Amino acid sequence: MTAKLVRSQGVTAPAGFRAAGIAAGIKASGALDLALVLNEGPDHTAAGVFTRNQVQAAPVLWSRQVLTTGRLRAVVLNSGGANACTGPLGFQDTHATAEAVAAALSDWGSETGAIEVAVCSTGLIGDRLPMDKVLAGVAEVVHEMAGGLSGGEEAARAIMTTDTVPKQVALHQPDNWTVGAMAKGAGMMAPALATMLCVLTTDAVAGSEALDTALRRAAARTFDRLDIDGSCSTNDTVLLLASGASEIAPTQEQLDDAVLQVCDDLCAQLQADAEGVTKRIAITVTGAPTEDDALTAARLLARDSLVKTALFGSDPNWGRVLAAVGMVPFTIDPNRITVAFNGQPTFADGVGAPGARDVDLSGADIDVSVDLGLGAGQATVRTTDLSHAYVEENSAYSS
Amino acid sequence: MTAKLVRSQGVTAPAGFRAAGIAAGIKASGALDLALVLNEGPDHTAAGVFTRNQVQAAPVLWSRQVLTTGRLRAVVLNSGGANACTGPLGFQDTHATAEAVAAALSDWGSETGAIEVAVCSTGLIGDRLPMDKVLAGVAEVVHEMAGGLSGGEEAARAIMTTDTVPKQVALHQPDNWTVGAMAKGAGMMAPALATMLCVLTTDAVAGSEALDTALRRAAARTFDRLDIDGSCSTNDTVLLLASGASEIAPTQEQLDDAVLQVCDDLCAQLQADAEGVTKRIAITVTGAPTEDDALTAARLLARDSLVKTALFGSDPNWGRVLAAVGMVPFTIDPNRITVAFNGQPTFADGVGAPGARDVDLSGADIDVSVDLGLGAGQATVRTTDLSHAYVEENSAYSS
């Protein structure tokens, strides 16, 4: 029996979790904008990874501190405002939100301290949150929590910003433990996680160090290799909570593998729904001196505006690929490089391949493969094209 | 008396230079596509700076070698093809072009060796040049050389690709020596010179080392700080030729200053005509630990797609500026940062300034100022917005 990946389920798929999403009025549109994920235990181990940006939003500063304990009972998330660059008062707002969640959960019968509540926010940088609405929403969302799957989907919808669809997935293991997850993010995606919020849940029995190891390994190979526009957010947060409710204790390798599969699937969903995407592009660099070198080269290609606009135009412009690769910070030999689009060679032995200008890139999926001919290092980065829709969305929408 | 900057004159403004531009049939459109600049002496000192891209076009490989002599008699330039990634046969084409120029000039009465002829090419990467047309053009363009200014303008027109206007300028010094120049470049502009070709001429008496010093200093402060789309070309070349015909020998400082002024003016022309530009943006970072740090931060901002699309939309989105600055590779303190658009403060003391969302950026010129509050390092980078026209031009035009 093999594990089963189900996209219609999310954070409430594993046993021991409840979730809800409501419209608290933070978004002027009246759409869902406040989500809560509750771990009912028996365990409350947790791990988190955060943006590498030096400008960090108040909820990131708060949640980093909370995660140093390796424990979490709940995560509260809002869209409609990032609470970033809001100073000490913004941090007080995050703290007050965690306190309100803890009080509401305690009243509801689940004794919780503020230090057990992570906070995530997403939306426009620079504005204070409407705290009257946030606090009233917190009181309401606790009562909305359902034990079924629907609460997970509502939570996934409540964290959407320019996302057009909610992203969730669950991986059911044959030996009866599960990893579930939800994520949001559609622009400002770059190494160090993309502008994304992601909550993973599992009913496995796992200590916080094991969770931390699994999450860091998975993030390095998935979210860190999703580079939509080279911009890194102030609010990126990925959390992993374990309830132990399955009473199954997987090995580290099994845990690593499951978390990696879930994160990889979320990345594919994030890429497919990225702002203005018309092409889903996978850039693979092989033959680099090291894996890090391959990743550096693949990132450089994923961020090159001329490569991205060419692919938007379905143009197999391998010359722009060569020009971008030529800027890597390690020594390369152009004569050893080969370039292929969708498996068809376009450049080898220092010159263009016959028919290179006629490769058909009209489909929505494009594989760009570059072999540097130097070593065994390889890496793949997912990105998208640079389209009119990307420019439209990011010039007309203050986000 | 002060020096006089004249944009209606170019490489033939200084004494001792001839130039011409013709339609050799390299471009299918029939537009001008081949240019020649001749230094008639009495001196033939020269210097050059080239792309830092590791993938270098055949004419760059050739001209680098030629410039090691510190001497040049002529520069032949073509648009309609970059002769990059064309292998050993492409290099033979460049060599044959230099030989043909030398032979034609010798026949015409100006004894020249191929090693005294620099070659520059621009256009699509990856295709061989139509050598029958190039060689026939070389024979023709030698006979078209005029002593007047019009030859300079024709040469400036013959090197245009997606440029909409020719770029030339001359700086006349009060003590009767002159620096003239022409340039092309409209996209693929980034540090290490932008995708640009530029030829500067002067009738000053100056040794090749003095020219080299002046050119490197000027390039570092001008072309290296023009970053349109973060893409660096395979063909970037900037040459400076001195005829000594004025019999005036300026000091190094005078030479440095004149070359800097000319390069700075060309940068302003290149920025104004960049592909898809609707905003001319100057990003100034002050208060950095060092000038290099300031430059790193300014470049990061100049390349951030979310900052560039916001400015296309006239949106004073200082939050995106903060998010981009937060990715600098040196330690910053967000609470010390101030951000201003067109002189109006938008962020200080860790929070947005009153009225920050209402700053009017509807004009074509936008100044973005970021003070890091750490030290005395400062730098300015010129860039443009990321517009629909940029996407259109670079997706619909294989270049």
PDB file of N, CA, C and O in Angstrom, chain A residues 53-55 85-87 125-127 188 231 304 306 309 315 317-320 323 326 328 330-332 350-351 357 388 392 394-395 397-399, chain B residues 53-54 85-87 125-127 188 231 304 306 309 315 317-318 320 323 326 328 330-332 334 350-351 357 388 392 394-395 397-399:
ATOM      1  N   ASN A  53      13.866  37.696   5.460  1.00  0.00           N
ATOM      2  CA  ASN A  53      13.906  39.152   5.306  1.00  0.00           C
ATOM      3  C   ASN A  53      14.236  39.794   6.654  1.00  0.00           C
ATOM      4  O   ASN A  53      13.741  39.367   7.686  1.00  0.00           O
ATOM      5  N   GLN A  54      15.087  40.830   6.625  1.00  0.00           N
ATOM      6  CA  GLN A  54      15.429  41.525   7.872  1.00  0.00           C
ATOM      7  C   GLN A  54      14.319  42.444   8.344  1.00  0.00           C
ATOM      8  O   GLN A  54      14.298  42.865   9.489  1.00  0.00           O
ATOM      9  N   VAL A  55      13.424  42.783   7.425  1.00  0.00           N
ATOM     10  CA  VAL A  55      12.246  43.552   7.810  1.00  0.00           C
ATOM     11  C   VAL A  55      11.137  42.533   8.064  1.00  0.00           C
ATOM     12  O   VAL A  55      10.616  41.939   7.136  1.00  0.00           O
ATOM     13  N   CYS A  85       5.768  46.633   9.367  1.00  0.00           N
ATOM     14  CA  CYS A  85       6.191  48.037   9.396  1.00  0.00           C
ATOM     15  C   CYS A  85       5.170  48.880  10.143  1.00  0.00           C
ATOM     16  O   CYS A  85       4.816  49.981   9.718  1.00  0.00           O
ATOM     17  N   THR A  86       4.702  48.357  11.249  1.00  0.00           N
ATOM     18  CA  THR A  86       3.682  49.042  12.039  1.00  0.00           C
ATOM     19  C   THR A  86       4.187  49.399  13.429  1.00  0.00           C
ATOM     20  O   THR A  86       3.410  49.854  14.278  1.00  0.00           O
ATOM     21  N   GLY A  87       5.496  49.158  13.674  1.00  0.00           N
ATOM     22  CA  GLY A  87       6.101  49.623  14.917  1.00  0.00           C
ATOM     23  C   GLY A  87       5.634  48.879  16.162  1.00  0.00           C
ATOM     24  O   GLY A  87       4.997  47.829  16.079  1.00  0.00           O
ATOM     25  N   ILE A 125       1.365  45.856   3.369  1.00  0.00           N
ATOM     26  CA  ILE A 125       2.349  46.252   4.369  1.00  0.00           C
ATOM     27  C   ILE A 125       2.080  47.688   4.801  1.00  0.00           C
ATOM     28  O   ILE A 125       1.805  48.543   3.972  1.00  0.00           O
ATOM     29  N   GLY A 126       2.172  47.950   6.102  1.00  0.00           N
ATOM     30  CA  GLY A 126       2.231  49.336   6.560  1.00  0.00           C
ATOM     31  C   GLY A 126       1.007  49.864   7.277  1.00  0.00           C
ATOM     32  O   GLY A 126       1.066  50.928   7.868  1.00  0.00           O
ATOM     33  N   ASP A 127      -0.107  49.146   7.223  1.00  0.00           N
ATOM     34  CA  ASP A 127      -1.293  49.631   7.915  1.00  0.00           C
ATOM     35  C   ASP A 127      -1.536  48.825   9.187  1.00  0.00           C
ATOM     36  O   ASP A 127      -1.284  47.626   9.228  1.00  0.00           O
ATOM     37  N   MET A 188       5.166  37.932  -4.671  1.00  0.00           N
ATOM     38  CA  MET A 188       6.254  38.186  -3.734  1.00  0.00           C
ATOM     39  C   MET A 188       6.828  36.859  -3.250  1.00  0.00           C
ATOM     40  O   MET A 188       7.027  36.633  -2.068  1.00  0.00           O
ATOM     41  N   SER A 231      11.021  38.451  -5.181  1.00  0.00           N
ATOM     42  CA  SER A 231      10.753  39.316  -4.033  1.00  0.00           C
ATOM     43  C   SER A 231      10.419  38.446  -2.817  1.00  0.00           C
ATOM     44  O   SER A 231       9.652  37.500  -2.922  1.00  0.00           O
ATOM     45  N   ASP A 304      15.325  36.130 -14.249  1.00  0.00           N
ATOM     46  CA  ASP A 304      15.740  36.973 -15.367  1.00  0.00           C
ATOM     47  C   ASP A 304      14.517  37.445 -16.161  1.00  0.00           C
ATOM     48  O   ASP A 304      13.809  36.642 -16.767  1.00  0.00           O
ATOM     49  N   LEU A 306      14.223  38.931 -18.938  1.00  0.00           N
ATOM     50  CA  LEU A 306      14.226  38.669 -20.381  1.00  0.00           C
ATOM     51  C   LEU A 306      13.925  37.207 -20.680  1.00  0.00           C
ATOM     52  O   LEU A 306      13.269  36.900 -21.679  1.00  0.00           O
ATOM     53  N   THR A 309      10.033  36.946 -19.931  1.00  0.00           N
ATOM     54  CA  THR A 309       9.154  37.532 -20.946  1.00  0.00           C
ATOM     55  C   THR A 309       9.206  36.709 -22.234  1.00  0.00           C
ATOM     56  O   THR A 309       8.202  36.552 -22.917  1.00  0.00           O
ATOM     57  N   ASP A 315       8.654  31.882 -26.779  1.00  0.00           N
ATOM     58  CA  ASP A 315       9.830  32.039 -27.631  1.00  0.00           C
ATOM     59  C   ASP A 315      10.990  31.207 -27.066  1.00  0.00           C
ATOM     60  O   ASP A 315      11.458  31.469 -25.962  1.00  0.00           O
ATOM     61  N   ASN A 317      14.011  31.240 -26.698  1.00  0.00           N
ATOM     62  CA  ASN A 317      15.137  32.164 -26.835  1.00  0.00           C
ATOM     63  C   ASN A 317      16.301  31.693 -25.956  1.00  0.00           C
ATOM     64  O   ASN A 317      16.577  32.240 -24.890  1.00  0.00           O
ATOM     65  N   TRP A 318      17.013  30.678 -26.449  1.00  0.00           N
ATOM     66  CA  TRP A 318      18.101  30.100 -25.657  1.00  0.00           C
ATOM     67  C   TRP A 318      19.249  31.080 -25.477  1.00  0.00           C
ATOM     68  O   TRP A 318      20.027  30.959 -24.521  1.00  0.00           O
ATOM     69  N   GLY A 319      19.372  32.064 -26.348  1.00  0.00           N
ATOM     70  CA  GLY A 319      20.427  33.072 -26.184  1.00  0.00           C
ATOM     71  C   GLY A 319      20.271  33.837 -24.880  1.00  0.00           C
ATOM     72  O   GLY A 319      21.249  34.160 -24.205  1.00  0.00           O
ATOM     73  N   ARG A 320      19.027  34.149 -24.511  1.00  0.00           N
ATOM     74  CA  ARG A 320      18.802  34.845 -23.240  1.00  0.00           C
ATOM     75  C   ARG A 320      19.140  33.942 -22.058  1.00  0.00           C
ATOM     76  O   ARG A 320      19.574  34.423 -21.013  1.00  0.00           O
ATOM     77  N   ALA A 323      22.874  34.112 -21.774  1.00  0.00           N
ATOM     78  CA  ALA A 323      23.293  35.409 -21.225  1.00  0.00           C
ATOM     79  C   ALA A 323      23.049  35.455 -19.718  1.00  0.00           C
ATOM     80  O   ALA A 323      23.865  35.996 -18.969  1.00  0.00           O
ATOM     81  N   GLY A 326      25.536  33.229 -17.848  1.00  0.00           N
ATOM     82  CA  GLY A 326      26.873  33.816 -17.866  1.00  0.00           C
ATOM     83  C   GLY A 326      27.165  34.715 -16.682  1.00  0.00           C
ATOM     84  O   GLY A 326      28.307  35.106 -16.462  1.00  0.00           O
ATOM     85  N   VAL A 328      26.592  33.835 -13.479  1.00  0.00           N
ATOM     86  CA  VAL A 328      26.774  33.084 -12.221  1.00  0.00           C
ATOM     87  C   VAL A 328      28.093  33.478 -11.571  1.00  0.00           C
ATOM     88  O   VAL A 328      29.057  33.815 -12.264  1.00  0.00           O
ATOM     89  N   PHE A 330      30.339  31.738 -10.175  1.00  0.00           N
ATOM     90  CA  PHE A 330      31.432  30.752 -10.208  1.00  0.00           C
ATOM     91  C   PHE A 330      31.840  30.571 -11.676  1.00  0.00           C
ATOM     92  O   PHE A 330      31.107  30.968 -12.583  1.00  0.00           O
ATOM     93  N   THR A 331      33.030  30.000 -11.892  1.00  0.00           N
ATOM     94  CA  THR A 331      33.581  29.928 -13.249  1.00  0.00           C
ATOM     95  C   THR A 331      32.887  28.856 -14.092  1.00  0.00           C
ATOM     96  O   THR A 331      32.761  27.711 -13.662  1.00  0.00           O
ATOM     97  N   ILE A 332      32.456  29.239 -15.265  1.00  0.00           N
ATOM     98  CA  ILE A 332      31.844  28.288 -16.189  1.00  0.00           C
ATOM     99  C   ILE A 332      32.576  28.353 -17.521  1.00  0.00           C
ATOM    100  O   ILE A 332      33.348  29.285 -17.779  1.00  0.00           O
ATOM    101  N   GLY A 350      28.867  25.088 -28.053  1.00  0.00           N
ATOM    102  CA  GLY A 350      29.142  26.496 -28.320  1.00  0.00           C
ATOM    103  C   GLY A 350      28.281  27.146 -29.383  1.00  0.00           C
ATOM    104  O   GLY A 350      28.438  28.335 -29.662  1.00  0.00           O
ATOM    105  N   VAL A 351      27.348  26.399 -29.970  1.00  0.00           N
ATOM    106  CA  VAL A 351      26.489  26.976 -31.022  1.00  0.00           C
ATOM    107  C   VAL A 351      25.049  26.471 -30.876  1.00  0.00           C
ATOM    108  O   VAL A 351      24.788  25.480 -30.203  1.00  0.00           O
ATOM    109  N   ARG A 357      15.196  27.335 -33.079  1.00  0.00           N
ATOM    110  CA  ARG A 357      14.248  28.458 -33.064  1.00  0.00           C
ATOM    111  C   ARG A 357      12.805  27.993 -33.254  1.00  0.00           C
ATOM    112  O   ARG A 357      11.874  28.789 -33.140  1.00  0.00           O
ATOM    113  N   HIS A 388       1.688  40.138 -19.018  1.00  0.00           N
ATOM    114  CA  HIS A 388       0.911  41.369 -18.846  1.00  0.00           C
ATOM    115  C   HIS A 388       0.083  41.314 -17.572  1.00  0.00           C
ATOM    116  O   HIS A 388      -0.042  42.299 -16.851  1.00  0.00           O
ATOM    117  N   GLU A 392      -0.196  43.952 -14.553  1.00  0.00           N
ATOM    118  CA  GLU A 392      -1.491  44.555 -14.231  1.00  0.00           C
ATOM    119  C   GLU A 392      -1.815  44.379 -12.746  1.00  0.00           C
ATOM    120  O   GLU A 392      -2.137  45.328 -12.044  1.00  0.00           O
ATOM    121  N   ASN A 394       0.053  43.778 -10.227  1.00  0.00           N
ATOM    122  CA  ASN A 394       0.949  44.392  -9.259  1.00  0.00           C
ATOM    123  C   ASN A 394       1.089  45.896  -9.397  1.00  0.00           C
ATOM    124  O   ASN A 394       1.732  46.537  -8.583  1.00  0.00           O
ATOM    125  N   SER A 395       0.510  46.458 -10.444  1.00  0.00           N
ATOM    126  CA  SER A 395       0.546  47.917 -10.569  1.00  0.00           C
ATOM    127  C   SER A 395      -0.800  48.502 -10.165  1.00  0.00           C
ATOM    128  O   SER A 395      -0.879  49.619  -9.677  1.00  0.00           O
ATOM    129  N   TYR A 397      -2.963  47.008  -7.980  1.00  0.00           N
ATOM    130  CA  TYR A 397      -3.408  46.504  -6.668  1.00  0.00           C
ATOM    131  C   TYR A 397      -2.338  46.837  -5.646  1.00  0.00           C
ATOM    132  O   TYR A 397      -1.223  46.340  -5.720  1.00  0.00           O
ATOM    133  N   SER A 398      -2.607  47.716  -4.711  1.00  0.00           N
ATOM    134  CA  SER A 398      -1.641  48.070  -3.679  1.00  0.00           C
ATOM    135  C   SER A 398      -1.619  46.944  -2.663  1.00  0.00           C
ATOM    136  O   SER A 398      -2.568  46.755  -1.916  1.00  0.00           O
ATOM    137  N   SER A 399      -0.569  46.156  -2.673  1.00  0.00           N
ATOM    138  CA  SER A 399      -0.541  44.955  -1.831  1.00  0.00           C
ATOM    139  C   SER A 399       0.778  44.836  -1.107  1.00  0.00           C
ATOM    140  O   SER A 399       1.741  45.465  -1.457  1.00  0.00           O
TER     141      SER A 399
ATOM    142  N   ASN B  53      29.887  39.496 -18.176  1.00  0.00           N
ATOM    143  CA  ASN B  53      29.247  38.203 -18.409  1.00  0.00           C
ATOM    144  C   ASN B  53      30.298  37.188 -18.840  1.00  0.00           C
ATOM    145  O   ASN B  53      31.193  37.508 -19.618  1.00  0.00           O
ATOM    146  N   GLN B  54      30.198  35.952 -18.317  1.00  0.00           N
ATOM    147  CA  GLN B  54      31.154  34.915 -18.710  1.00  0.00           C
ATOM    148  C   GLN B  54      30.860  34.367 -20.098  1.00  0.00           C
ATOM    149  O   GLN B  54      31.706  33.714 -20.692  1.00  0.00           O
ATOM    150  N   CYS B  85      27.448  33.346 -28.989  1.00  0.00           N
ATOM    151  CA  CYS B  85      27.113  31.917 -28.945  1.00  0.00           C
ATOM    152  C   CYS B  85      27.121  31.335 -30.358  1.00  0.00           C
ATOM    153  O   CYS B  85      26.239  30.574 -30.743  1.00  0.00           O
ATOM    154  N   THR B  86      28.112  31.718 -31.115  1.00  0.00           N
ATOM    155  CA  THR B  86      28.222  31.267 -32.504  1.00  0.00           C
ATOM    156  C   THR B  86      29.480  30.437 -32.724  1.00  0.00           C
ATOM    157  O   THR B  86      29.798  30.095 -33.883  1.00  0.00           O
ATOM    158  N   GLY B  87      30.213  30.129 -31.638  1.00  0.00           N
ATOM    159  CA  GLY B  87      31.335  29.199 -31.738  1.00  0.00           C
ATOM    160  C   GLY B  87      32.535  29.742 -32.506  1.00  0.00           C
ATOM    161  O   GLY B  87      32.626  30.944 -32.786  1.00  0.00           O
ATOM    162  N   ILE B 125      21.017  37.005 -30.110  1.00  0.00           N
ATOM    163  CA  ILE B 125      22.085  36.065 -29.763  1.00  0.00           C
ATOM    164  C   ILE B 125      21.863  34.758 -30.511  1.00  0.00           C
ATOM    165  O   ILE B 125      20.740  34.274 -30.600  1.00  0.00           O
ATOM    166  N   GLY B 126      22.923  34.188 -31.050  1.00  0.00           N
ATOM    167  CA  GLY B 126      22.848  32.802 -31.509  1.00  0.00           C
ATOM    168  C   GLY B 126      22.886  32.589 -33.001  1.00  0.00           C
ATOM    169  O   GLY B 126      23.045  31.458 -33.449  1.00  0.00           O
ATOM    170  N   ASP B 127      22.728  33.641 -33.784  1.00  0.00           N
ATOM    171  CA  ASP B 127      22.771  33.462 -35.235  1.00  0.00           C
ATOM    172  C   ASP B 127      24.084  33.975 -35.799  1.00  0.00           C
ATOM    173  O   ASP B 127      24.628  34.967 -35.328  1.00  0.00           O
ATOM    174  N   MET B 188      18.073  44.747 -21.534  1.00  0.00           N
ATOM    175  CA  MET B 188      19.164  43.919 -21.035  1.00  0.00           C
ATOM    176  C   MET B 188      20.247  44.804 -20.440  1.00  0.00           C
ATOM    177  O   MET B 188      21.434  44.653 -20.710  1.00  0.00           O
ATOM    178  N   SER B 231      19.397  42.326 -16.319  1.00  0.00           N
ATOM    179  CA  SER B 231      20.001  41.367 -17.243  1.00  0.00           C
ATOM    180  C   SER B 231      21.258  41.977 -17.851  1.00  0.00           C
ATOM    181  O   SER B 231      21.259  43.133 -18.253  1.00  0.00           O
ATOM    182  N   ASP B 304      13.686  45.016  -8.152  1.00  0.00           N
ATOM    183  CA  ASP B 304      12.544  44.366  -7.519  1.00  0.00           C
ATOM    184  C   ASP B 304      11.285  44.567  -8.359  1.00  0.00           C
ATOM    185  O   ASP B 304      10.807  45.687  -8.531  1.00  0.00           O
ATOM    186  N   LEU B 306       8.224  43.965  -7.792  1.00  0.00           N
ATOM    187  CA  LEU B 306       7.058  44.540  -7.115  1.00  0.00           C
ATOM    188  C   LEU B 306       7.212  46.038  -6.901  1.00  0.00           C
ATOM    189  O   LEU B 306       6.236  46.786  -6.979  1.00  0.00           O
ATOM    190  N   THR B 309       6.678  47.481 -10.578  1.00  0.00           N
ATOM    191  CA  THR B 309       5.292  47.503 -11.051  1.00  0.00           C
ATOM    192  C   THR B 309       4.480  48.531 -10.252  1.00  0.00           C
ATOM    193  O   THR B 309       3.605  49.193 -10.816  1.00  0.00           O
ATOM    194  N   ASP B 315       2.031  54.152  -7.674  1.00  0.00           N
ATOM    195  CA  ASP B 315       1.617  53.790  -6.313  1.00  0.00           C
ATOM    196  C   ASP B 315       2.795  53.995  -5.342  1.00  0.00           C
ATOM    197  O   ASP B 315       3.816  53.339  -5.471  1.00  0.00           O
ATOM    198  N   ASN B 317       4.081  52.803  -2.864  1.00  0.00           N
ATOM    199  CA  ASN B 317       4.011  51.592  -2.027  1.00  0.00           C
ATOM    200  C   ASN B 317       5.325  51.402  -1.275  1.00  0.00           C
ATOM    201  O   ASN B 317       6.160  50.558  -1.623  1.00  0.00           O
ATOM    202  N   TRP B 318       5.503  52.180  -0.205  1.00  0.00           N
ATOM    203  CA  TRP B 318       6.765  52.142   0.545  1.00  0.00           C
ATOM    204  C   TRP B 318       6.955  50.789   1.230  1.00  0.00           C
ATOM    205  O   TRP B 318       8.088  50.414   1.545  1.00  0.00           O
ATOM    206  N   ARG B 320       6.634  47.872  -0.092  1.00  0.00           N
ATOM    207  CA  ARG B 320       7.426  47.030  -0.995  1.00  0.00           C
ATOM    208  C   ARG B 320       8.892  47.450  -0.987  1.00  0.00           C
ATOM    209  O   ARG B 320       9.779  46.621  -1.166  1.00  0.00           O
ATOM    210  N   ALA B 323      10.311  45.895   2.127  1.00  0.00           N
ATOM    211  CA  ALA B 323      10.461  44.446   1.949  1.00  0.00           C
ATOM    212  C   ALA B 323      11.686  44.144   1.082  1.00  0.00           C
ATOM    213  O   ALA B 323      12.427  43.192   1.339  1.00  0.00           O
ATOM    214  N   GLY B 326      14.927  44.840   2.991  1.00  0.00           N
ATOM    215  CA  GLY B 326      15.149  43.839   4.025  1.00  0.00           C
ATOM    216  C   GLY B 326      15.956  42.642   3.559  1.00  0.00           C
ATOM    217  O   GLY B 326      16.391  41.829   4.380  1.00  0.00           O
ATOM    218  N   VAL B 328      18.911  42.897   1.911  1.00  0.00           N
ATOM    219  CA  VAL B 328      20.331  43.223   1.703  1.00  0.00           C
ATOM    220  C   VAL B 328      21.201  42.241   2.491  1.00  0.00           C
ATOM    221  O   VAL B 328      20.790  41.760   3.546  1.00  0.00           O
ATOM    222  N   PHE B 330      23.766  42.698   4.268  1.00  0.00           N
ATOM    223  CA  PHE B 330      24.447  43.205   5.466  1.00  0.00           C
ATOM    224  C   PHE B 330      23.370  43.566   6.499  1.00  0.00           C
ATOM    225  O   PHE B 330      22.193  43.690   6.152  1.00  0.00           O
ATOM    226  N   THR B 331      23.768  43.715   7.754  1.00  0.00           N
ATOM    227  CA  THR B 331      22.794  43.897   8.833  1.00  0.00           C
ATOM    228  C   THR B 331      22.211  45.308   8.840  1.00  0.00           C
ATOM    229  O   THR B 331      22.944  46.291   8.795  1.00  0.00           O
ATOM    230  N   ILE B 332      20.900  45.383   8.871  1.00  0.00           N
ATOM    231  CA  ILE B 332      20.230  46.679   8.956  1.00  0.00           C
ATOM    232  C   ILE B 332      19.282  46.666  10.153  1.00  0.00           C
ATOM    233  O   ILE B 332      18.967  45.620  10.700  1.00  0.00           O
ATOM    234  N   PRO B 334      15.532  47.941  10.809  1.00  0.00           N
ATOM    235  CA  PRO B 334      14.351  48.549  10.165  1.00  0.00           C
ATOM    236  C   PRO B 334      13.878  49.822  10.856  1.00  0.00           C
ATOM    237  O   PRO B 334      13.358  50.726  10.195  1.00  0.00           O
ATOM    238  N   GLY B 350       9.995  53.387  12.142  1.00  0.00           N
ATOM    239  CA  GLY B 350       9.345  52.080  12.173  1.00  0.00           C
ATOM    240  C   GLY B 350       7.903  52.044  11.715  1.00  0.00           C
ATOM    241  O   GLY B 350       7.289  50.978  11.688  1.00  0.00           O
ATOM    242  N   VAL B 351       7.354  53.199  11.336  1.00  0.00           N
ATOM    243  CA  VAL B 351       5.954  53.214  10.884  1.00  0.00           C
ATOM    244  C   VAL B 351       5.772  54.143   9.675  1.00  0.00           C
ATOM    245  O   VAL B 351       6.622  54.978   9.384  1.00  0.00           O
ATOM    246  N   ARG B 357       0.284  57.388   1.804  1.00  0.00           N
ATOM    247  CA  ARG B 357      -0.411  56.715   0.697  1.00  0.00           C
ATOM    248  C   ARG B 357      -0.898  57.689  -0.371  1.00  0.00           C
ATOM    249  O   ARG B 357      -1.376  57.275  -1.419  1.00  0.00           O
ATOM    250  N   HIS B 388       3.612  47.352 -18.990  1.00  0.00           N
ATOM    251  CA  HIS B 388       3.065  46.481 -20.034  1.00  0.00           C
ATOM    252  C   HIS B 388       3.927  46.527 -21.289  1.00  0.00           C
ATOM    253  O   HIS B 388       4.162  45.515 -21.936  1.00  0.00           O
ATOM    254  N   GLU B 392       5.523  43.527 -23.432  1.00  0.00           N
ATOM    255  CA  GLU B 392       5.165  43.374 -24.843  1.00  0.00           C
ATOM    256  C   GLU B 392       6.414  43.301 -25.709  1.00  0.00           C
ATOM    257  O   GLU B 392       6.582  42.383 -26.513  1.00  0.00           O
ATOM    258  N   ASN B 394       9.456  42.586 -25.006  1.00  0.00           N
ATOM    259  CA  ASN B 394      10.375  41.482 -24.776  1.00  0.00           C
ATOM    260  C   ASN B 394       9.760  40.102 -24.946  1.00  0.00           C
ATOM    261  O   ASN B 394      10.454  39.101 -24.878  1.00  0.00           O
ATOM    262  N   SER B 395       8.463  40.039 -25.144  1.00  0.00           N
ATOM    263  CA  SER B 395       7.843  38.740 -25.406  1.00  0.00           C
ATOM    264  C   SER B 395       7.544  38.592 -26.890  1.00  0.00           C
ATOM    265  O   SER B 395       7.529  37.496 -27.428  1.00  0.00           O
ATOM    266  N   TYR B 397       9.294  40.189 -29.352  1.00  0.00           N
ATOM    267  CA  TYR B 397      10.460  40.484 -30.178  1.00  0.00           C
ATOM    268  C   TYR B 397      11.589  39.573 -29.758  1.00  0.00           C
ATOM    269  O   TYR B 397      12.051  39.642 -28.634  1.00  0.00           O
ATOM    270  N   SER B 398      11.999  38.655 -30.598  1.00  0.00           N
ATOM    271  CA  SER B 398      13.092  37.754 -30.264  1.00  0.00           C
ATOM    272  C   SER B 398      14.392  38.515 -30.410  1.00  0.00           C
ATOM    273  O   SER B 398      14.810  38.843 -31.516  1.00  0.00           O
ATOM    274  N   SER B 399      15.004  38.842 -29.289  1.00  0.00           N
ATOM    275  CA  SER B 399      16.188  39.711 -29.341  1.00  0.00           C
ATOM    276  C   SER B 399      17.281  39.189 -28.444  1.00  0.00           C
ATOM    277  O   SER B 399      17.046  38.366 -27.598  1.00  0.00           O
TER     278      SER B 399
END
